[in-house]
Short mmCIF file of C-alpha atoms and ligand atoms in Angstrom, two decimals:
data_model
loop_
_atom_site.label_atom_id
_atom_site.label_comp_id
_atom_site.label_asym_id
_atom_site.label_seq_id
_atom_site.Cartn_x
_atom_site.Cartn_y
_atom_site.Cartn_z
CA UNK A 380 0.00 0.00 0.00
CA UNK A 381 1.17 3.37 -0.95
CA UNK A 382 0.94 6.95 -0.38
CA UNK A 383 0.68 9.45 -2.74
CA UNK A 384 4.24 10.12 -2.04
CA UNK A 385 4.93 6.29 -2.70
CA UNK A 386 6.22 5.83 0.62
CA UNK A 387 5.13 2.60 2.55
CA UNK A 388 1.89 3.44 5.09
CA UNK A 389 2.58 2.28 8.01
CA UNK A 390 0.21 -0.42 10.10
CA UNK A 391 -2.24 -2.32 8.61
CA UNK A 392 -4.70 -1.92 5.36
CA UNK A 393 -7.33 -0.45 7.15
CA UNK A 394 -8.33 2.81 8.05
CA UNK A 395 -10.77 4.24 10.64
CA UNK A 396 -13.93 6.40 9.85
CA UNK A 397 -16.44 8.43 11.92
CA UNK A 398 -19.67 9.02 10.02
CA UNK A 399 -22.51 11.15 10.94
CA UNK A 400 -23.14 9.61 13.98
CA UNK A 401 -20.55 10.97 15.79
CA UNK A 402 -21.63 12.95 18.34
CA UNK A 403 -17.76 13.98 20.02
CA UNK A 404 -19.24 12.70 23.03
CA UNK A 405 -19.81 15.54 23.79
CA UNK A 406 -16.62 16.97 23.59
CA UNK A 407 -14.67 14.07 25.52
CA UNK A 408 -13.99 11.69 22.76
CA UNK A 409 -14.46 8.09 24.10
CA UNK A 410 -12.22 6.69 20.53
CA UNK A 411 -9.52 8.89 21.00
CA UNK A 412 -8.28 7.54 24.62
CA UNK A 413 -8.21 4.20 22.76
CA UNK A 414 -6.10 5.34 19.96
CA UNK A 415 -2.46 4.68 20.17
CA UNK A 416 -1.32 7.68 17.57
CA UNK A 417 -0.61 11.04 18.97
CA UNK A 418 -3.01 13.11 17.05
CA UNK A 419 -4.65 10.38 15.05
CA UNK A 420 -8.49 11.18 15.95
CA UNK A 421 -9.18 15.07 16.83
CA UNK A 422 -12.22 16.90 17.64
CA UNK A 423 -13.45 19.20 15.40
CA UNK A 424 -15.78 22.29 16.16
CA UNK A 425 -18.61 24.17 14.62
CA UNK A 426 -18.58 28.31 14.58
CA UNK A 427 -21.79 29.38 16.01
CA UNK A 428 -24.04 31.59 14.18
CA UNK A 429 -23.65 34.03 17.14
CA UNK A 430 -20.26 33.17 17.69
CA UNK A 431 -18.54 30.90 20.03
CA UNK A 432 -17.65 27.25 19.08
CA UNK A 433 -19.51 23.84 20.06
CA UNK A 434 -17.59 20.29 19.53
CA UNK A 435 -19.28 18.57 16.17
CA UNK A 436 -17.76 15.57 15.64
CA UNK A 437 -14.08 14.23 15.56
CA UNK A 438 -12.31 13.47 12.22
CA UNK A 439 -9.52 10.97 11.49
CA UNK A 440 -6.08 12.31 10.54
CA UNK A 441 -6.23 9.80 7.36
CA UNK A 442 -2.17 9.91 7.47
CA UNK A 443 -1.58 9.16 10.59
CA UNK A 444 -3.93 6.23 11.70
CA UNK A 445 -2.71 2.57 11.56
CA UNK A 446 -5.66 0.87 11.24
CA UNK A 447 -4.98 -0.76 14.53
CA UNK A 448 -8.87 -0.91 15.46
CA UNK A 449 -8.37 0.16 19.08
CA UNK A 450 -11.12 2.87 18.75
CA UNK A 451 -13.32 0.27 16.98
CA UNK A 452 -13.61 -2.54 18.70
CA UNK A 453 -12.63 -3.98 22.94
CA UNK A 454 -12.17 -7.51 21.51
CA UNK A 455 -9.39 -7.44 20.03
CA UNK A 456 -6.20 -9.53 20.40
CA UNK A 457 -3.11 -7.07 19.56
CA UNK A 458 -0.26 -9.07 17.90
CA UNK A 459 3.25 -7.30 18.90
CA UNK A 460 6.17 -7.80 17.34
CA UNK A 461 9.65 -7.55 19.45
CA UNK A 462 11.80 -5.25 18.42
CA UNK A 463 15.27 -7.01 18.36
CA UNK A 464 14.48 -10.63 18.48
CA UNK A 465 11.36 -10.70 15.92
CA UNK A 466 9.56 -13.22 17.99
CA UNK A 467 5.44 -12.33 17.21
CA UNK A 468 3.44 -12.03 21.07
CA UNK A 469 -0.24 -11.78 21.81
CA UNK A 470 -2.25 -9.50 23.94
CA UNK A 471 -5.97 -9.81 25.32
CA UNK A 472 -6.94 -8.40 27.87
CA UNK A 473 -4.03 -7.16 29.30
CA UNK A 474 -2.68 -10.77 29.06
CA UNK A 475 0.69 -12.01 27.10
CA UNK A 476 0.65 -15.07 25.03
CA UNK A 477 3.47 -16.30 22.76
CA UNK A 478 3.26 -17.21 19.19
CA UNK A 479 1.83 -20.83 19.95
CA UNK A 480 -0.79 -18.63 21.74
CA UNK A 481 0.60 -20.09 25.34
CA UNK A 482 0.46 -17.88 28.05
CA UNK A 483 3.56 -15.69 28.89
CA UNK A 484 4.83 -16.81 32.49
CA UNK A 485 5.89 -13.47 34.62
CA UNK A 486 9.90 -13.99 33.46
CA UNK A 487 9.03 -14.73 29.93
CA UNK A 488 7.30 -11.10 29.56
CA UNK A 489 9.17 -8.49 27.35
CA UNK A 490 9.52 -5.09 28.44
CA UNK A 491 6.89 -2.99 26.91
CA UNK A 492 8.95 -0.91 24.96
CA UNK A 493 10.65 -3.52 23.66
CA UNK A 494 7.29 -4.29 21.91
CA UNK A 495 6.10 -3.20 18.52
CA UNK A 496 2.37 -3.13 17.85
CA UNK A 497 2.09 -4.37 13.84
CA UNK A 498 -1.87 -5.56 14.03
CA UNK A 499 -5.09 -6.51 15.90
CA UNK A 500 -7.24 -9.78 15.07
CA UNK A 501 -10.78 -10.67 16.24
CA UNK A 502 -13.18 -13.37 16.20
CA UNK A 503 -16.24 -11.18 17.16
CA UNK A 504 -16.84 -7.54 17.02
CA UNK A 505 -20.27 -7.18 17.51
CA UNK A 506 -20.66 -7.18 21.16
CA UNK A 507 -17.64 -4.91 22.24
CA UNK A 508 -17.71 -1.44 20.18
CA UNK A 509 -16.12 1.52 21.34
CA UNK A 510 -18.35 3.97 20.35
CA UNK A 511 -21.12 4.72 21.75
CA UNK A 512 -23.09 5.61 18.53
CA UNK A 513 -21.91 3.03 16.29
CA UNK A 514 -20.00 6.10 14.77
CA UNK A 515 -16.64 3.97 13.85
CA UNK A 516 -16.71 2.04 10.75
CA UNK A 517 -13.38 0.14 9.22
CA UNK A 518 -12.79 0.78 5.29
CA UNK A 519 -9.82 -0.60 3.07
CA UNK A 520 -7.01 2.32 2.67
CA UNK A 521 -8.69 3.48 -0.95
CA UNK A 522 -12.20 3.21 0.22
CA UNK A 523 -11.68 5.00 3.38
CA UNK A 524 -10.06 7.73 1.47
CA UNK A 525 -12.70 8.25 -0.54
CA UNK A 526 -15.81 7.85 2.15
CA UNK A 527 -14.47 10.37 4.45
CA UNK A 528 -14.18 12.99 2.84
CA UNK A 529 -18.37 13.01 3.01
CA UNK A 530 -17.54 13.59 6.76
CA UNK A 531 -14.67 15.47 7.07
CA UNK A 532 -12.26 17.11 4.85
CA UNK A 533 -9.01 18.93 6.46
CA UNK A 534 -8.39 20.97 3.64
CA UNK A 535 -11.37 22.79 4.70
CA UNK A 536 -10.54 22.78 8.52
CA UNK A 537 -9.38 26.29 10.14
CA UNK A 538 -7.44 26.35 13.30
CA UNK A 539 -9.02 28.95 16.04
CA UNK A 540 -6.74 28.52 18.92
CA UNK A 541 -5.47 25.45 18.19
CA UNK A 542 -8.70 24.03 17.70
CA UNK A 543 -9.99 22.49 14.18
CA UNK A 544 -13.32 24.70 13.21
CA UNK A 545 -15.61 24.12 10.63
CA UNK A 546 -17.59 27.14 9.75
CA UNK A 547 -21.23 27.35 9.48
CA UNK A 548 -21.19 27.03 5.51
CA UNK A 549 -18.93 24.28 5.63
CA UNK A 550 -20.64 22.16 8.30
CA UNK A 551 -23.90 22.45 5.74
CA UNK A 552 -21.96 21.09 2.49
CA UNK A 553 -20.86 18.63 4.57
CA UNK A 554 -24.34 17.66 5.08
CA UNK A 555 -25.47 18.27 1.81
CA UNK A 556 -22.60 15.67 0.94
CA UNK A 557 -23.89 13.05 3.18
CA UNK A 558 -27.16 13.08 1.86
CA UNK A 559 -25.79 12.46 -1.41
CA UNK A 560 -24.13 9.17 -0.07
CA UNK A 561 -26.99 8.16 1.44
CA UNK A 562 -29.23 8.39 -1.72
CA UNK A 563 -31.37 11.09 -0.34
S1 LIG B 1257 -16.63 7.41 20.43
FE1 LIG B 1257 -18.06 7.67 18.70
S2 LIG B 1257 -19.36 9.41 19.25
FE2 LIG B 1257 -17.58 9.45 20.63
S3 LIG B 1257 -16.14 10.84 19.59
FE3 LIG B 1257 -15.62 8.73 18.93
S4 LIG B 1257 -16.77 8.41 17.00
FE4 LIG B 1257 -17.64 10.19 18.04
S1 LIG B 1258 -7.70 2.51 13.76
FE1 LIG B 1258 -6.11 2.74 15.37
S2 LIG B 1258 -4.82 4.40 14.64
FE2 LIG B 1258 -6.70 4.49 13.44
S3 LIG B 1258 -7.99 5.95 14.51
FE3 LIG B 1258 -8.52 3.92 15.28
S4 LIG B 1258 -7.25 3.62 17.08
FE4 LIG B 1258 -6.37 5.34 15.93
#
């Protein structure tokens, strides 16, 4: 998978999405404490009509995320890669297996840092989503490109203080967008 610079996207060949659901929890994003990037998922607000801004929804710095599913999904098992010896560990629920999936014994454990995250797998989703609202969907690099710019498009993004804004006209073509994915 490649960038548009050609160089080699990190993680895996997914890519995170918030739709129209999102509702920034209300300005305390529940997805972004899961997130392992610095920066990855980032709340964006709208300008008020009378001034003043109010959190919208959060958007997915598209170059940044891994595709490591942490804000999607609670049951996941994390496969780590160690950093000098190559050896492939597991991780569920805060427990360490090795590559046969046997448990780690306390003296067997590597030092976190010496620990690469390179994936996530999962038998079942369903039961253990993040978000709240169903907000987080997974796409294929391409697709996910493509599907969120209906939801959020950086380009358009100012910076008031540090903070990503979306003014009142772009918040409505935004919209206006979705409705066109949806068909209506
Ligand atoms: S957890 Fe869901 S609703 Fe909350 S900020 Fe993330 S995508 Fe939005
Ligand atoms: S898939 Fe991983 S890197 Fe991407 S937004 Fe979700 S938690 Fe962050």
């Amino acid at each position: 998978m490649a960038d548009e610079g050609g160089k080699k996207r990190k993680g895996t060949a997914l890519l995170a999405v918030m739709d129209e659901n999102c509702s920034s929890c209300a300005g305390s994003p529940l997805c972004e404490l899961h997130c392992p990037v610095d920066d990855c998922i980032n709340l964006l607000y709208e300008e008020l009509p009378g001034g003043g801004l109010k959190p919208y929804r959060v958007w997915v710095d598209n170059d940044k995320c891994i595709g490591c599913q942490m804000c999607y999904s609670d049951d996941l098992t994390k496969v780590h890669r160690h950093k000098e010896t190559g050896e492939i560990y597991y991780e569920y629920a805060n427990r360490f297996y090795d590559s046969s999936r046997k448990p780690l014994a306390p003296d067997q454990m590597p030092k976190k840092f010496q620990l690469q995250l390179i994936g996530t797998e999962s038998e079942d989703r369903l039961d253990k989503k993040i978000c709240p609202w169903d907000a987080i969907k997974m796409y294929e690099y391409e697709e996910a490109l493509e599907v969120s710019k209906y939801f959020y498009d950086p380009s358009k993004f100012k910076t008031v203080g540090g903070l990503y804004v979306v003014d009142s006209e772009g918040k409505k073509d935004l919209e206006e967008q979705q409705k066109d994915l949806y068909g209506g």
